């Protein structure tokens, strides 16, 4: 009996990407077996934390790293680290940050909602958010103006396809913060393959989701300066207690990082491209469908399949209503566009998607 049958759960085809309500990603057999091996064992958790730091540093080029429960937790704890450092009194006082530098500067174009607003993840540490610029754009002058104010503890930046408005030059933004002695943090939750690029902006901490493109169990990876990573770890005795990683998550991250480093990345990228190109060629034969290969807007080494159809919201609804339900990206459905992320799908699932599209559109 499958796990879905045993618990009476729906089998779904997930072409929506690393989407939390659908279980995010598939872990490899090697990661799954490392997790199974860890569960019945005891560990000295600090030792496991040190090994995770070495592994994250080795994989990303950062000085140090740590694992927390998820990226949302990583945002809260990175802000807490900037406010409280490793001072036990301050760590115990949070989220009361009244006597600390407690203002986080965030470009307004980097306010995102991944199921929760990142504004709330920042405020959860006890910090207050000051937005720079407006929803359309944040110029460096806008950032400078806010960074110049009193009580700034850090600059928070987001690298994601969820950001809006004109893109901001992250390297220049980090430099503007550093000119004022303010640390810069980049939330790159869905950007694992680009962690080194994000660190190359000079950011003090880069936050990455383990369960998205690394394919580990749910985990937030924090990579960056030794001093701030140490401060993030220190929050474990404060507000970080409820955001700690499980032993099996840390072991799963170690296994996934090892696998990633052993992988032939050029071949991986080429295989993904072949998969998307083949899908687009097949889908383009369906009446009423214009299909295109679309590169990731944030330069992840990953393309997606764009389908242009007459009634995109209607098609998305029918795909979800069928058996098995098929989930696609609907952000631009009102413009007649559906996007499919094929990365985790196997051949049978791709055949299911194609067959369903024929059934729904060839009338
Ligand atoms: C997914 C996402 C998060 C939240 O990640 P979790 O690991 O699910 O907490 C935060 N920021 C961005 C930009 C995301 O895409």
PDB file of N, CA and C in Angstrom, residues 124-213:
ATOM      1  N   UNK A 124       8.637  39.504  13.743  1.00  0.00           N
ATOM      2  CA  UNK A 124       8.579  38.441  14.751  1.00  0.00           C
ATOM      3  C   UNK A 124       9.800  38.464  15.668  1.00  0.00           C
ATOM      4  N   UNK A 125      10.916  39.000  15.189  1.00  0.00           N
ATOM      5  CA  UNK A 125      12.117  39.100  16.023  1.00  0.00           C
ATOM      6  C   UNK A 125      12.017  40.257  17.007  1.00  0.00           C
ATOM      7  N   UNK A 126      11.021  41.134  16.784  1.00  0.00           N
ATOM      8  CA  UNK A 126      10.886  42.324  17.627  1.00  0.00           C
ATOM      9  C   UNK A 126      11.345  43.578  16.908  1.00  0.00           C
ATOM     10  N   UNK A 127      11.773  43.433  15.667  1.00  0.00           N
ATOM     11  CA  UNK A 127      12.270  44.569  14.896  1.00  0.00           C
ATOM     12  C   UNK A 127      11.124  45.337  14.253  1.00  0.00           C
ATOM     13  N   UNK A 128      11.435  46.542  13.796  1.00  0.00           N
ATOM     14  CA  UNK A 128      10.473  47.318  13.016  1.00  0.00           C
ATOM     15  C   UNK A 128      11.027  47.457  11.615  1.00  0.00           C
ATOM     16  N   UNK A 129      10.122  47.509  10.634  1.00  0.00           N
ATOM     17  CA  UNK A 129      10.571  47.584   9.246  1.00  0.00           C
ATOM     18  C   UNK A 129      10.410  49.005   8.720  1.00  0.00           C
ATOM     19  N   UNK A 130      11.447  49.499   8.056  1.00  0.00           N
ATOM     20  CA  UNK A 130      11.361  50.757   7.333  1.00  0.00           C
ATOM     21  C   UNK A 130      11.511  50.436   5.854  1.00  0.00           C
ATOM     22  N   UNK A 131      10.500  50.806   5.072  1.00  0.00           N
ATOM     23  CA  UNK A 131      10.554  50.509   3.638  1.00  0.00           C
ATOM     24  C   UNK A 131      11.289  51.625   2.901  1.00  0.00           C
ATOM     25  N   UNK A 132      12.108  51.221   1.936  1.00  0.00           N
ATOM     26  CA  UNK A 132      12.818  52.193   1.106  1.00  0.00           C
ATOM     27  C   UNK A 132      12.204  52.195  -0.286  1.00  0.00           C
ATOM     28  N   UNK A 133      12.011  53.396  -0.859  1.00  0.00           N
ATOM     29  CA  UNK A 133      11.398  53.503  -2.180  1.00  0.00           C
ATOM     30  C   UNK A 133       9.920  53.160  -2.120  1.00  0.00           C
ATOM     31  N   UNK A 134       9.326  52.878  -3.293  1.00  0.00           N
ATOM     32  CA  UNK A 134       7.915  52.478  -3.324  1.00  0.00           C
ATOM     33  C   UNK A 134       7.766  51.146  -4.054  1.00  0.00           C
ATOM     34  N   UNK A 135       6.511  50.723  -4.303  1.00  0.00           N
ATOM     35  CA  UNK A 135       6.289  49.386  -4.895  1.00  0.00           C
ATOM     36  C   UNK A 135       6.839  49.292  -6.320  1.00  0.00           C
ATOM     37  N   UNK A 136       7.026  50.463  -6.961  1.00  0.00           N
ATOM     38  CA  UNK A 136       7.490  50.437  -8.354  1.00  0.00           C
ATOM     39  C   UNK A 136       8.992  50.314  -8.466  1.00  0.00           C
ATOM     40  N   UNK A 137       9.690  51.058  -7.570  1.00  0.00           N
ATOM     41  CA  UNK A 137      11.141  50.945  -7.609  1.00  0.00           C
ATOM     42  C   UNK A 137      11.788  51.489  -6.346  1.00  0.00           C
ATOM     43  N   UNK A 138      13.013  50.992  -6.117  1.00  0.00           N
ATOM     44  CA  UNK A 138      13.815  51.483  -5.008  1.00  0.00           C
ATOM     45  C   UNK A 138      15.162  51.858  -5.594  1.00  0.00           C
ATOM     46  N   UNK A 139      15.451  53.161  -5.660  1.00  0.00           N
ATOM     47  CA  UNK A 139      16.757  53.593  -6.177  1.00  0.00           C
ATOM     48  C   UNK A 139      17.769  53.552  -5.043  1.00  0.00           C
ATOM     49  N   UNK A 140      19.048  53.596  -5.384  1.00  0.00           N
ATOM     50  CA  UNK A 140      20.085  53.573  -4.348  1.00  0.00           C
ATOM     51  C   UNK A 140      19.950  54.779  -3.414  1.00  0.00           C
ATOM     52  N   UNK A 141      19.518  55.921  -3.982  1.00  0.00           N
ATOM     53  CA  UNK A 141      19.319  57.111  -3.137  1.00  0.00           C
ATOM     54  C   UNK A 141      18.241  56.848  -2.083  1.00  0.00           C
ATOM     55  N   UNK A 142      17.179  56.122  -2.503  1.00  0.00           N
ATOM     56  CA  UNK A 142      16.104  55.812  -1.548  1.00  0.00           C
ATOM     57  C   UNK A 142      16.642  54.957  -0.404  1.00  0.00           C
ATOM     58  N   UNK A 143      17.478  53.976  -0.760  1.00  0.00           N
ATOM     59  CA  UNK A 143      18.070  53.098   0.249  1.00  0.00           C
ATOM     60  C   UNK A 143      18.960  53.903   1.187  1.00  0.00           C
ATOM     61  N   UNK A 144      19.817  54.730   0.574  1.00  0.00           N
ATOM     62  CA  UNK A 144      20.762  55.536   1.340  1.00  0.00           C
ATOM     63  C   UNK A 144      20.066  56.388   2.381  1.00  0.00           C
ATOM     64  N   UNK A 145      18.933  56.971   1.949  1.00  0.00           N
ATOM     65  CA  UNK A 145      18.200  57.850   2.834  1.00  0.00           C
ATOM     66  C   UNK A 145      17.751  57.101   4.089  1.00  0.00           C
ATOM     67  N   UNK A 146      17.223  55.865   3.892  1.00  0.00           N
ATOM     68  CA  UNK A 146      16.716  55.101   5.041  1.00  0.00           C
ATOM     69  C   UNK A 146      17.860  54.528   5.872  1.00  0.00           C
ATOM     70  N   UNK A 147      18.954  54.131   5.199  1.00  0.00           N
ATOM     71  CA  UNK A 147      20.090  53.546   5.929  1.00  0.00           C
ATOM     72  C   UNK A 147      20.766  54.592   6.809  1.00  0.00           C
ATOM     73  N   UNK A 148      20.552  55.849   6.473  1.00  0.00           N
ATOM     74  CA  UNK A 148      21.179  56.952   7.179  1.00  0.00           C
ATOM     75  C   UNK A 148      20.466  57.250   8.504  1.00  0.00           C
ATOM     76  N   UNK A 149      19.263  56.727   8.673  1.00  0.00           N
ATOM     77  CA  UNK A 149      18.462  57.050   9.866  1.00  0.00           C
ATOM     78  C   UNK A 149      19.030  56.404  11.128  1.00  0.00           C
ATOM     79  N   UNK A 150      18.380  56.680  12.294  1.00  0.00           N
ATOM     80  CA  UNK A 150      18.867  56.115  13.550  1.00  0.00           C
ATOM     81  C   UNK A 150      18.435  54.658  13.734  1.00  0.00           C
ATOM     82  N   UNK A 151      19.171  53.935  14.571  1.00  0.00           N
ATOM     83  CA  UNK A 151      18.757  52.599  15.032  1.00  0.00           C
ATOM     84  C   UNK A 151      18.637  51.531  13.954  1.00  0.00           C
ATOM     85  N   UNK A 152      19.333  51.696  12.814  1.00  0.00           N
ATOM     86  CA  UNK A 152      19.257  50.662  11.773  1.00  0.00           C
ATOM     87  C   UNK A 152      20.091  49.458  12.212  1.00  0.00           C
ATOM     88  N   UNK A 153      19.499  48.254  12.172  1.00  0.00           N
ATOM     89  CA  UNK A 153      20.255  47.061  12.574  1.00  0.00           C
ATOM     90  C   UNK A 153      20.747  46.266  11.374  1.00  0.00           C
ATOM     91  N   UNK A 154      19.972  46.238  10.288  1.00  0.00           N
ATOM     92  CA  UNK A 154      20.439  45.533   9.092  1.00  0.00           C
ATOM     93  C   UNK A 154      19.612  45.947   7.872  1.00  0.00           C
ATOM     94  N   UNK A 155      20.166  45.627   6.721  1.00  0.00           N
ATOM     95  CA  UNK A 155      19.448  45.790   5.459  1.00  0.00           C
ATOM     96  C   UNK A 155      19.012  44.398   5.022  1.00  0.00           C
ATOM     97  N   UNK A 156      17.728  44.240   4.700  1.00  0.00           N
ATOM     98  CA  UNK A 156      17.218  42.953   4.218  1.00  0.00           C
ATOM     99  C   UNK A 156      16.906  43.070   2.739  1.00  0.00           C
ATOM    100  N   UNK A 157      17.403  42.127   1.945  1.00  0.00           N
ATOM    101  CA  UNK A 157      17.146  42.115   0.499  1.00  0.00           C
ATOM    102  C   UNK A 157      16.576  40.751   0.122  1.00  0.00           C
ATOM    103  N   UNK A 158      15.803  40.703  -0.943  1.00  0.00           N
ATOM    104  CA  UNK A 158      15.200  39.437  -1.369  1.00  0.00           C
ATOM    105  C   UNK A 158      15.576  39.160  -2.814  1.00  0.00           C
ATOM    106  N   UNK A 159      16.064  37.972  -3.073  1.00  0.00           N
ATOM    107  CA  UNK A 159      16.327  37.550  -4.449  1.00  0.00           C
ATOM    108  C   UNK A 159      15.340  36.448  -4.801  1.00  0.00           C
ATOM    109  N   UNK A 160      14.352  36.780  -5.632  1.00  0.00           N
ATOM    110  CA  UNK A 160      13.266  35.838  -5.867  1.00  0.00           C
ATOM    111  C   UNK A 160      12.465  36.284  -7.072  1.00  0.00           C
ATOM    112  N   UNK A 161      11.786  35.332  -7.730  1.00  0.00           N
ATOM    113  CA  UNK A 161      10.900  35.768  -8.808  1.00  0.00           C
ATOM    114  C   UNK A 161       9.622  36.385  -8.245  1.00  0.00           C
ATOM    115  N   UNK A 162       9.445  36.373  -6.921  1.00  0.00           N
ATOM    116  CA  UNK A 162       8.267  36.979  -6.299  1.00  0.00           C
ATOM    117  C   UNK A 162       8.402  38.486  -6.126  1.00  0.00           C
ATOM    118  N   UNK A 163       9.624  39.050  -6.240  1.00  0.00           N
ATOM    119  CA  UNK A 163       9.786  40.496  -6.034  1.00  0.00           C
ATOM    120  C   UNK A 163       9.091  41.256  -7.165  1.00  0.00           C
ATOM    121  N   UNK A 164       8.766  42.534  -6.915  1.00  0.00           N
ATOM    122  CA  UNK A 164       8.021  43.305  -7.912  1.00  0.00           C
ATOM    123  C   UNK A 164       8.848  44.505  -8.352  1.00  0.00           C
ATOM    124  N   UNK A 165       8.332  45.249  -9.295  1.00  0.00           N
ATOM    125  CA  UNK A 165       8.958  46.498  -9.714  1.00  0.00           C
ATOM    126  C   UNK A 165      10.295  46.306 -10.409  1.00  0.00           C
ATOM    127  N   UNK A 166      11.008  47.430 -10.530  1.00  0.00           N
ATOM    128  CA  UNK A 166      12.318  47.389 -11.188  1.00  0.00           C
ATOM    129  C   UNK A 166      13.310  46.635 -10.327  1.00  0.00           C
ATOM    130  N   UNK A 167      14.118  45.751 -10.945  1.00  0.00           N
ATOM    131  CA  UNK A 167      15.104  45.022 -10.150  1.00  0.00           C
ATOM    132  C   UNK A 167      16.134  45.979  -9.525  1.00  0.00           C
ATOM    133  N   UNK A 168      16.617  45.591  -8.356  1.00  0.00           N
ATOM    134  CA  UNK A 168      17.582  46.403  -7.619  1.00  0.00           C
ATOM    135  C   UNK A 168      18.948  45.724  -7.751  1.00  0.00           C
ATOM    136  N   UNK A 169      19.989  46.515  -7.934  1.00  0.00           N
ATOM    137  CA  UNK A 169      21.345  45.971  -8.002  1.00  0.00           C
ATOM    138  C   UNK A 169      21.772  45.564  -6.580  1.00  0.00           C
ATOM    139  N   UNK A 170      21.782  44.249  -6.317  1.00  0.00           N
ATOM    140  CA  UNK A 170      22.018  43.774  -4.953  1.00  0.00           C
ATOM    141  C   UNK A 170      23.413  44.138  -4.465  1.00  0.00           C
ATOM    142  N   UNK A 171      24.401  44.038  -5.351  1.00  0.00           N
ATOM    143  CA  UNK A 171      25.778  44.343  -4.948  1.00  0.00           C
ATOM    144  C   UNK A 171      25.904  45.801  -4.522  1.00  0.00           C
ATOM    145  N   UNK A 172      25.281  46.687  -5.294  1.00  0.00           N
ATOM    146  CA  UNK A 172      25.331  48.114  -4.955  1.00  0.00           C
ATOM    147  C   UNK A 172      24.577  48.368  -3.652  1.00  0.00           C
ATOM    148  N   UNK A 173      23.480  47.666  -3.444  1.00  0.00           N
ATOM    149  CA  UNK A 173      22.692  47.833  -2.217  1.00  0.00           C
ATOM    150  C   UNK A 173      23.498  47.384  -1.000  1.00  0.00           C
ATOM    151  N   UNK A 174      24.178  46.246  -1.132  1.00  0.00           N
ATOM    152  CA  UNK A 174      25.006  45.744  -0.020  1.00  0.00           C
ATOM    153  C   UNK A 174      26.110  46.759   0.284  1.00  0.00           C
ATOM    154  N   UNK A 175      26.710  47.302  -0.773  1.00  0.00           N
ATOM    155  CA  UNK A 175      27.791  48.282  -0.594  1.00  0.00           C
ATOM    156  C   UNK A 175      27.273  49.526   0.150  1.00  0.00           C
ATOM    157  N   UNK A 176      26.062  49.950  -0.216  1.00  0.00           N
ATOM    158  CA  UNK A 176      25.481  51.132   0.446  1.00  0.00           C
ATOM    159  C   UNK A 176      25.309  50.868   1.944  1.00  0.00           C
ATOM    160  N   UNK A 177      24.904  49.657   2.296  1.00  0.00           N
ATOM    161  CA  UNK A 177      24.746  49.316   3.716  1.00  0.00           C
ATOM    162  C   UNK A 177      26.106  49.302   4.411  1.00  0.00           C
ATOM    163  N   UNK A 178      27.078  48.691   3.749  1.00  0.00           N
ATOM    164  CA  UNK A 178      28.395  48.555   4.383  1.00  0.00           C
ATOM    165  C   UNK A 178      29.070  49.910   4.591  1.00  0.00           C
ATOM    166  N   UNK A 179      28.791  50.844   3.688  1.00  0.00           N
ATOM    167  CA  UNK A 179      29.359  52.188   3.862  1.00  0.00           C
ATOM    168  C   UNK A 179      28.938  52.793   5.204  1.00  0.00           C
ATOM    169  N   UNK A 180      27.774  52.346   5.708  1.00  0.00           N
ATOM    170  CA  UNK A 180      27.288  52.877   6.979  1.00  0.00           C
ATOM    171  C   UNK A 180      27.493  51.890   8.125  1.00  0.00           C
ATOM    172  N   UNK A 181      28.269  50.832   7.851  1.00  0.00           N
ATOM    173  CA  UNK A 181      28.528  49.854   8.905  1.00  0.00           C
ATOM    174  C   UNK A 181      27.321  48.988   9.218  1.00  0.00           C
ATOM    175  N   UNK A 182      26.373  48.896   8.272  1.00  0.00           N
ATOM    176  CA  UNK A 182      25.149  48.109   8.499  1.00  0.00           C
ATOM    177  C   UNK A 182      25.290  46.759   7.782  1.00  0.00           C
ATOM    178  N   UNK A 183      25.053  45.628   8.464  1.00  0.00           N
ATOM    179  CA  UNK A 183      25.119  44.336   7.784  1.00  0.00           C
ATOM    180  C   UNK A 183      23.969  44.148   6.799  1.00  0.00           C
ATOM    181  N   UNK A 184      24.214  43.368   5.743  1.00  0.00           N
ATOM    182  CA  UNK A 184      23.189  43.114   4.733  1.00  0.00           C
ATOM    183  C   UNK A 184      22.878  41.619   4.680  1.00  0.00           C
ATOM    184  N   UNK A 185      21.585  41.321   4.621  1.00  0.00           N
ATOM    185  CA  UNK A 185      21.110  39.940   4.589  1.00  0.00           C
ATOM    186  C   UNK A 185      20.330  39.740   3.299  1.00  0.00           C
ATOM    187  N   UNK A 186      20.576  38.667   2.590  1.00  0.00           N
ATOM    188  CA  UNK A 186      19.773  38.375   1.395  1.00  0.00           C
ATOM    189  C   UNK A 186      18.948  37.121   1.621  1.00  0.00           C
ATOM    190  N   UNK A 187      17.634  37.242   1.474  1.00  0.00           N
ATOM    191  CA  UNK A 187      16.752  36.074   1.466  1.00  0.00           C
ATOM    192  C   UNK A 187      16.733  35.536   0.031  1.00  0.00           C
ATOM    193  N   UNK A 188      17.382  34.396  -0.157  1.00  0.00           N
ATOM    194  CA  UNK A 188      17.400  33.746  -1.462  1.00  0.00           C
ATOM    195  C   UNK A 188      16.816  32.344  -1.326  1.00  0.00           C
ATOM    196  N   UNK A 189      15.660  32.248  -0.672  1.00  0.00           N
ATOM    197  CA  UNK A 189      15.098  30.930  -0.316  1.00  0.00           C
ATOM    198  C   UNK A 189      15.086  29.954  -1.490  1.00  0.00           C
ATOM    199  N   UNK A 190      14.612  30.422  -2.655  1.00  0.00           N
ATOM    200  CA  UNK A 190      14.481  29.518  -3.799  1.00  0.00           C
ATOM    201  C   UNK A 190      15.682  29.588  -4.731  1.00  0.00           C
ATOM    202  N   UNK A 191      16.846  29.923  -4.190  1.00  0.00           N
ATOM    203  CA  UNK A 191      17.990  30.219  -5.056  1.00  0.00           C
ATOM    204  C   UNK A 191      19.195  29.337  -4.734  1.00  0.00           C
ATOM    205  N   UNK A 192      18.965  28.144  -4.159  1.00  0.00           N
ATOM    206  CA  UNK A 192      20.122  27.362  -3.732  1.00  0.00           C
ATOM    207  C   UNK A 192      21.262  27.263  -4.756  1.00  0.00           C
ATOM    208  N   UNK A 193      20.973  26.968  -6.040  1.00  0.00           N
ATOM    209  CA  UNK A 193      22.106  26.840  -6.974  1.00  0.00           C
ATOM    210  C   UNK A 193      22.893  28.143  -7.151  1.00  0.00           C
ATOM    211  N   UNK A 194      22.319  29.262  -6.736  1.00  0.00           N
ATOM    212  CA  UNK A 194      22.979  30.562  -6.892  1.00  0.00           C
ATOM    213  C   UNK A 194      23.534  31.120  -5.584  1.00  0.00           C
ATOM    214  N   UNK A 195      23.642  30.277  -4.559  1.00  0.00           N
ATOM    215  CA  UNK A 195      24.103  30.769  -3.255  1.00  0.00           C
ATOM    216  C   UNK A 195      25.430  31.515  -3.363  1.00  0.00           C
ATOM    217  N   UNK A 196      26.368  30.946  -4.127  1.00  0.00           N
ATOM    218  CA  UNK A 196      27.695  31.578  -4.243  1.00  0.00           C
ATOM    219  C   UNK A 196      27.583  32.958  -4.897  1.00  0.00           C
ATOM    220  N   UNK A 197      26.710  33.089  -5.906  1.00  0.00           N
ATOM    221  CA  UNK A 197      26.497  34.398  -6.548  1.00  0.00           C
ATOM    222  C   UNK A 197      25.957  35.416  -5.538  1.00  0.00           C
ATOM    223  N   UNK A 198      25.025  34.964  -4.704  1.00  0.00           N
ATOM    224  CA  UNK A 198      24.430  35.881  -3.732  1.00  0.00           C
ATOM    225  C   UNK A 198      25.456  36.286  -2.684  1.00  0.00           C
ATOM    226  N   UNK A 199      26.326  35.358  -2.279  1.00  0.00           N
ATOM    227  CA  UNK A 199      27.402  35.696  -1.342  1.00  0.00           C
ATOM    228  C   UNK A 199      28.391  36.659  -1.990  1.00  0.00           C
ATOM    229  N   UNK A 200      28.561  36.516  -3.310  1.00  0.00           N
ATOM    230  CA  UNK A 200      29.520  37.370  -4.022  1.00  0.00           C
ATOM    231  C   UNK A 200      29.076  38.836  -4.058  1.00  0.00           C
ATOM    232  N   UNK A 201      27.815  39.120  -3.704  1.00  0.00           N
ATOM    233  CA  UNK A 201      27.378  40.516  -3.607  1.00  0.00           C
ATOM    234  C   UNK A 201      28.030  41.189  -2.398  1.00  0.00           C
ATOM    235  N   UNK A 202      28.634  40.371  -1.506  1.00  0.00           N
ATOM    236  CA  UNK A 202      29.227  40.912  -0.283  1.00  0.00           C
ATOM    237  C   UNK A 202      28.288  40.806   0.909  1.00  0.00           C
ATOM    238  N   UNK A 203      27.106  40.214   0.699  1.00  0.00           N
ATOM    239  CA  UNK A 203      26.121  40.084   1.780  1.00  0.00           C
ATOM    240  C   UNK A 203      26.737  39.361   2.979  1.00  0.00           C
ATOM    241  N   UNK A 204      26.337  39.794   4.177  1.00  0.00           N
ATOM    242  CA  UNK A 204      26.872  39.190   5.398  1.00  0.00           C
ATOM    243  C   UNK A 204      26.226  37.844   5.680  1.00  0.00           C
ATOM    244  N   UNK A 205      24.939  37.713   5.332  1.00  0.00           N
ATOM    245  CA  UNK A 205      24.249  36.431   5.487  1.00  0.00           C
ATOM    246  C   UNK A 205      23.383  36.196   4.251  1.00  0.00           C
ATOM    247  N   UNK A 206      23.367  34.959   3.766  1.00  0.00           N
ATOM    248  CA  UNK A 206      22.456  34.564   2.689  1.00  0.00           C
ATOM    249  C   UNK A 206      21.595  33.428   3.233  1.00  0.00           C
ATOM    250  N   UNK A 207      20.292  33.563   3.057  1.00  0.00           N
ATOM    251  CA  UNK A 207      19.330  32.589   3.602  1.00  0.00           C
ATOM    252  C   UNK A 207      18.763  31.757   2.469  1.00  0.00           C
ATOM    253  N   UNK A 208      18.814  30.449   2.621  1.00  0.00           N
ATOM    254  CA  UNK A 208      18.444  29.538   1.540  1.00  0.00           C
ATOM    255  C   UNK A 208      17.524  28.454   2.091  1.00  0.00           C
ATOM    256  N   UNK A 209      16.520  28.093   1.312  1.00  0.00           N
ATOM    257  CA  UNK A 209      15.644  27.001   1.729  1.00  0.00           C
ATOM    258  C   UNK A 209      16.277  25.659   1.362  1.00  0.00           C
ATOM    259  N   UNK A 210      16.335  24.760   2.330  1.00  0.00           N
ATOM    260  CA  UNK A 210      16.839  23.412   2.052  1.00  0.00           C
ATOM    261  C   UNK A 210      15.848  22.601   1.246  1.00  0.00           C
ATOM    262  N   UNK A 211      14.554  22.761   1.562  1.00  0.00           N
ATOM    263  CA  UNK A 211      13.541  21.897   0.925  1.00  0.00           C
ATOM    264  C   UNK A 211      13.167  22.359  -0.474  1.00  0.00           C
ATOM    265  N   UNK A 212      13.608  23.531  -0.888  1.00  0.00           N
ATOM    266  CA  UNK A 212      13.300  23.944  -2.258  1.00  0.00           C
ATOM    267  C   UNK A 212      14.317  23.278  -3.197  1.00  0.00           C
ATOM    268  N   UNK A 213      15.276  24.043  -3.756  1.00  0.00           N
ATOM    269  CA  UNK A 213      16.096  23.427  -4.807  1.00  0.00           C
ATOM    270  C   UNK A 213      17.246  22.543  -4.311  1.00  0.00           C
TER     271      UNK A 213
END
